[in-house]
Amino acid sequence: MKTLIRFYLPALLLLAGTGYAGTPPGDPLEKEKIAIRNVIVKETDSYYRQDFAAWKSTYVDAPYFRLYGYWEGYAEKVKYYNGFKALETVKKKQFDENRTLWQTAEVVRENENFRIYGEVAWYTCEETSYDRHTRKLLGKAVETRILEKHDGQWKIAYLGFHYLPLKAE
């Protein structure tokens, strides 16, 4: 038994010390992952608060911006925007008319994956949205974001989402 402890304990301590379950301490990309998470959280929070300026600041305002998304709640099921101006026009009107859905949503992101290459990164996750007050499930999606650094700040250049159909209750 002592031999087993002497063999496994150092290995376990080494794994625990390196953050095996997460990012190793001193990982040079950890700062970037935190910054990417922060811009994604800011985008979501400002969307639900209908803060147009804050929401817009999280995106690359360029003709190459893309948003492709599926949700069974859309009449057309799939929405897409090529170029940020197209999305900006729709969202500005939506915010002005107070038509943003799920304003009381709380979002949980799991199974995050980051790939960071200098000034460009891609991020995927599973996102679950609940009503903050009732805890009712609003939706579950798989999401992809491609981000770019602009003036030292991460911004979303591509947003893709696929909301999974909800099971009938």
mmCIF file of C-alpha atoms in Angstrom:
data_model
loop_
_atom_site.group_PDB
_atom_site.id
_atom_site.type_symbol
_atom_site.label_atom_id
_atom_site.label_comp_id
_atom_site.label_asym_id
_atom_site.label_seq_id
_atom_site.Cartn_x
_atom_site.Cartn_y
_atom_site.Cartn_z
ATOM 1 C CA MET A 1 0.000 0.000 0.000
ATOM 2 C CA LYS A 2 2.819 2.415 0.890
ATOM 3 C CA THR A 3 4.410 1.709 -2.482
ATOM 4 C CA LEU A 4 1.167 2.578 -4.239
ATOM 5 C CA ILE A 5 0.837 5.809 -2.272
ATOM 6 C CA ARG A 6 4.485 6.710 -2.965
ATOM 7 C CA PHE A 7 3.919 6.071 -6.685
ATOM 8 C CA TYR A 8 0.485 7.657 -7.175
ATOM 9 C CA LEU A 9 0.580 10.537 -4.684
ATOM 10 C CA PRO A 10 3.307 12.507 -6.518
ATOM 11 C CA ALA A 11 1.497 11.976 -9.823
ATOM 12 C CA LEU A 12 -1.796 13.151 -8.319
ATOM 13 C CA LEU A 13 -0.134 16.185 -6.756
ATOM 14 C CA LEU A 14 1.538 17.005 -10.053
ATOM 15 C CA LEU A 15 -1.778 16.808 -11.894
ATOM 16 C CA ALA A 16 -3.538 18.891 -9.244
ATOM 17 C CA GLY A 17 -0.758 21.474 -9.301
ATOM 18 C CA THR A 18 -0.878 21.867 -13.047
ATOM 19 C CA GLY A 19 -4.596 22.500 -13.121
ATOM 20 C CA TYR A 20 -5.218 19.280 -15.053
ATOM 21 C CA ALA A 21 -8.961 19.886 -14.840
ATOM 22 C CA GLY A 22 -8.517 23.323 -16.398
ATOM 23 C CA THR A 23 -5.766 25.526 -17.720
ATOM 24 C CA PRO A 24 -2.283 25.023 -16.272
ATOM 25 C CA PRO A 25 -1.128 27.840 -13.979
ATOM 26 C CA GLY A 26 0.796 30.434 -15.910
ATOM 27 C CA ASP A 27 -0.861 29.453 -19.190
ATOM 28 C CA PRO A 28 -0.148 32.481 -21.402
ATOM 29 C CA LEU A 29 -3.554 32.078 -23.041
ATOM 30 C CA GLU A 30 -5.526 32.221 -19.785
ATOM 31 C CA LYS A 31 -5.654 36.030 -19.941
ATOM 32 C CA GLU A 32 -7.033 35.822 -23.487
ATOM 33 C CA LYS A 33 -9.634 33.208 -22.493
ATOM 34 C CA ILE A 34 -10.850 35.468 -19.696
ATOM 35 C CA ALA A 35 -11.036 38.437 -22.102
ATOM 36 C CA ILE A 36 -12.968 36.341 -24.643
ATOM 37 C CA ARG A 37 -15.407 35.116 -21.977
ATOM 38 C CA ASN A 38 -15.872 38.702 -20.796
ATOM 39 C CA VAL A 39 -16.801 40.005 -24.255
ATOM 40 C CA ILE A 40 -19.248 37.120 -24.743
ATOM 41 C CA VAL A 41 -20.865 37.787 -21.370
ATOM 42 C CA LYS A 42 -20.999 41.522 -22.157
ATOM 43 C CA GLU A 43 -22.673 40.814 -25.509
ATOM 44 C CA THR A 44 -25.325 38.614 -23.893
ATOM 45 C CA ASP A 45 -25.955 40.857 -20.893
ATOM 46 C CA SER A 46 -26.193 44.046 -22.952
ATOM 47 C CA TYR A 47 -28.553 42.277 -25.368
ATOM 48 C CA TYR A 48 -30.980 41.343 -22.580
ATOM 49 C CA ARG A 49 -30.681 44.821 -21.005
ATOM 50 C CA GLN A 50 -31.224 46.290 -24.474
ATOM 51 C CA ASP A 51 -28.162 48.501 -24.156
ATOM 52 C CA PHE A 52 -27.529 49.029 -27.856
ATOM 53 C CA ALA A 53 -24.191 50.848 -27.542
ATOM 54 C CA ALA A 54 -22.718 48.208 -25.219
ATOM 55 C CA TRP A 55 -24.085 45.378 -27.366
ATOM 56 C CA LYS A 56 -22.704 46.902 -30.591
ATOM 57 C CA SER A 57 -19.268 47.421 -29.015
ATOM 58 C CA THR A 58 -18.799 43.643 -28.777
ATOM 59 C CA TYR A 59 -18.948 43.112 -32.546
ATOM 60 C CA VAL A 60 -16.679 43.707 -35.523
ATOM 61 C CA ASP A 61 -18.469 46.405 -37.491
ATOM 62 C CA ALA A 62 -17.411 45.265 -40.960
ATOM 63 C CA PRO A 63 -18.872 43.871 -44.182
ATOM 64 C CA TYR A 64 -17.241 40.469 -43.508
ATOM 65 C CA PHE A 65 -19.156 39.988 -40.219
ATOM 66 C CA ARG A 66 -21.512 36.995 -40.274
ATOM 67 C CA LEU A 67 -24.332 35.687 -38.105
ATOM 68 C CA TYR A 68 -25.960 32.362 -38.981
ATOM 69 C CA GLY A 69 -28.482 30.957 -36.539
ATOM 70 C CA TYR A 70 -31.248 28.405 -36.219
ATOM 71 C CA TRP A 71 -34.127 28.561 -33.751
ATOM 72 C CA GLU A 72 -37.466 26.828 -34.163
ATOM 73 C CA GLY A 73 -39.096 29.951 -32.698
ATOM 74 C CA TYR A 74 -38.176 31.940 -35.823
ATOM 75 C CA ALA A 75 -40.910 31.939 -38.448
ATOM 76 C CA GLU A 76 -38.243 31.206 -41.044
ATOM 77 C CA LYS A 77 -36.276 28.869 -38.675
ATOM 78 C CA VAL A 78 -32.912 30.203 -39.933
ATOM 79 C CA LYS A 79 -31.709 33.788 -39.789
ATOM 80 C CA TYR A 80 -28.518 35.074 -41.280
ATOM 81 C CA TYR A 81 -26.816 38.406 -41.677
ATOM 82 C CA ASN A 82 -23.929 39.088 -44.017
ATOM 83 C CA GLY A 83 -22.232 42.274 -42.898
ATOM 84 C CA PHE A 84 -22.716 43.951 -39.542
ATOM 85 C CA LYS A 85 -24.837 46.822 -40.919
ATOM 86 C CA ALA A 86 -27.661 44.378 -41.744
ATOM 87 C CA LEU A 87 -27.720 43.043 -38.178
ATOM 88 C CA GLU A 88 -27.244 46.492 -36.649
ATOM 89 C CA THR A 89 -30.329 47.877 -38.410
ATOM 90 C CA VAL A 90 -32.559 45.024 -37.212
ATOM 91 C CA LYS A 91 -31.263 45.060 -33.623
ATOM 92 C CA LYS A 92 -31.461 48.835 -33.249
ATOM 93 C CA LYS A 93 -35.139 48.724 -34.204
ATOM 94 C CA GLN A 94 -35.726 45.712 -31.928
ATOM 95 C CA PHE A 95 -34.117 47.453 -28.947
ATOM 96 C CA ASP A 96 -35.966 50.727 -29.635
ATOM 97 C CA GLU A 97 -39.291 48.865 -29.735
ATOM 98 C CA ASN A 98 -38.466 46.810 -26.614
ATOM 99 C CA ARG A 99 -38.979 43.532 -28.473
ATOM 100 C CA THR A 100 -36.009 41.608 -27.100
ATOM 101 C CA LEU A 101 -37.053 38.125 -26.008
ATOM 102 C CA TRP A 102 -35.980 36.494 -22.769
ATOM 103 C CA GLN A 103 -35.033 39.733 -20.971
ATOM 104 C CA THR A 104 -35.079 37.832 -17.666
ATOM 105 C CA ALA A 105 -32.802 35.070 -18.974
ATOM 106 C CA GLU A 106 -29.874 33.646 -17.088
ATOM 107 C CA VAL A 107 -27.301 31.919 -19.291
ATOM 108 C CA VAL A 108 -25.068 28.992 -18.385
ATOM 109 C CA ARG A 109 -22.230 28.037 -20.728
ATOM 110 C CA GLU A 110 -20.581 24.618 -20.540
ATOM 111 C CA ASN A 111 -18.161 22.488 -22.534
ATOM 112 C CA GLU A 112 -16.241 25.550 -23.627
ATOM 113 C CA ASN A 113 -13.523 25.158 -26.227
ATOM 114 C CA PHE A 114 -11.018 27.858 -27.133
ATOM 115 C CA ARG A 115 -8.595 27.990 -30.039
ATOM 116 C CA ILE A 116 -6.517 31.155 -29.975
ATOM 117 C CA TYR A 117 -4.139 32.137 -32.757
ATOM 118 C CA GLY A 118 -2.650 35.559 -32.064
ATOM 119 C CA GLU A 119 -5.281 38.115 -33.053
ATOM 120 C CA VAL A 120 -7.956 35.559 -34.015
ATOM 121 C CA ALA A 121 -9.757 32.996 -31.878
ATOM 122 C CA TRP A 122 -12.677 30.655 -32.130
ATOM 123 C CA TYR A 123 -14.842 29.603 -29.242
ATOM 124 C CA THR A 124 -17.536 26.962 -28.945
ATOM 125 C CA CYS A 125 -19.846 26.048 -26.111
ATOM 126 C CA GLU A 126 -23.173 24.588 -25.117
ATOM 127 C CA GLU A 127 -25.434 27.341 -23.817
ATOM 128 C CA THR A 128 -28.519 26.850 -21.677
ATOM 129 C CA SER A 129 -30.903 29.719 -20.943
ATOM 130 C CA TYR A 130 -33.283 29.773 -17.979
ATOM 131 C CA ASP A 131 -35.791 32.317 -16.779
ATOM 132 C CA ARG A 132 -34.075 34.009 -13.836
ATOM 133 C CA HIS A 133 -37.274 34.107 -11.766
ATOM 134 C CA THR A 134 -39.048 30.823 -12.519
ATOM 135 C CA ARG A 135 -35.986 28.699 -13.486
ATOM 136 C CA LYS A 136 -37.990 27.544 -16.523
ATOM 137 C CA LEU A 137 -35.809 26.278 -19.357
ATOM 138 C CA LEU A 138 -35.958 28.761 -22.234
ATOM 139 C CA GLY A 139 -33.574 27.082 -24.632
ATOM 140 C CA LYS A 140 -30.405 25.109 -25.178
ATOM 141 C CA ALA A 141 -28.013 25.885 -28.014
ATOM 142 C CA VAL A 142 -24.671 24.904 -29.404
ATOM 143 C CA GLU A 143 -22.740 28.019 -30.317
ATOM 144 C CA THR A 144 -19.673 29.127 -32.231
ATOM 145 C CA ARG A 145 -17.998 32.491 -32.171
ATOM 146 C CA ILE A 146 -15.009 33.659 -34.133
ATOM 147 C CA LEU A 147 -13.359 36.666 -32.579
ATOM 148 C CA GLU A 148 -10.720 39.141 -33.679
ATOM 149 C CA LYS A 149 -8.657 41.606 -31.721
ATOM 150 C CA HIS A 150 -9.278 45.225 -32.654
ATOM 151 C CA ASP A 151 -7.217 47.847 -30.834
ATOM 152 C CA GLY A 152 -6.367 45.234 -28.201
ATOM 153 C CA GLN A 153 -10.019 44.243 -27.595
ATOM 154 C CA TRP A 154 -11.666 40.988 -28.613
ATOM 155 C CA LYS A 155 -14.742 41.446 -30.810
ATOM 156 C CA ILE A 156 -17.124 38.961 -32.372
ATOM 157 C CA ALA A 157 -16.660 38.590 -36.142
ATOM 158 C CA TYR A 158 -18.897 35.519 -36.510
ATOM 159 C CA LEU A 159 -21.774 34.280 -34.373
ATOM 160 C CA GLY A 160 -23.332 30.921 -35.095
ATOM 161 C CA PHE A 161 -26.011 29.265 -33.000
ATOM 162 C CA HIS A 162 -28.272 26.278 -33.294
ATOM 163 C CA TYR A 163 -31.032 26.059 -30.726
ATOM 164 C CA LEU A 164 -32.038 22.491 -30.054
ATOM 165 C CA PRO A 165 -35.754 21.732 -30.274
ATOM 166 C CA LEU A 166 -37.379 21.696 -26.840
ATOM 167 C CA LYS A 167 -39.136 18.567 -25.776
ATOM 168 C CA ALA A 168 -42.886 18.938 -25.303
ATOM 169 C CA GLU A 169 -43.778 19.154 -21.629
#
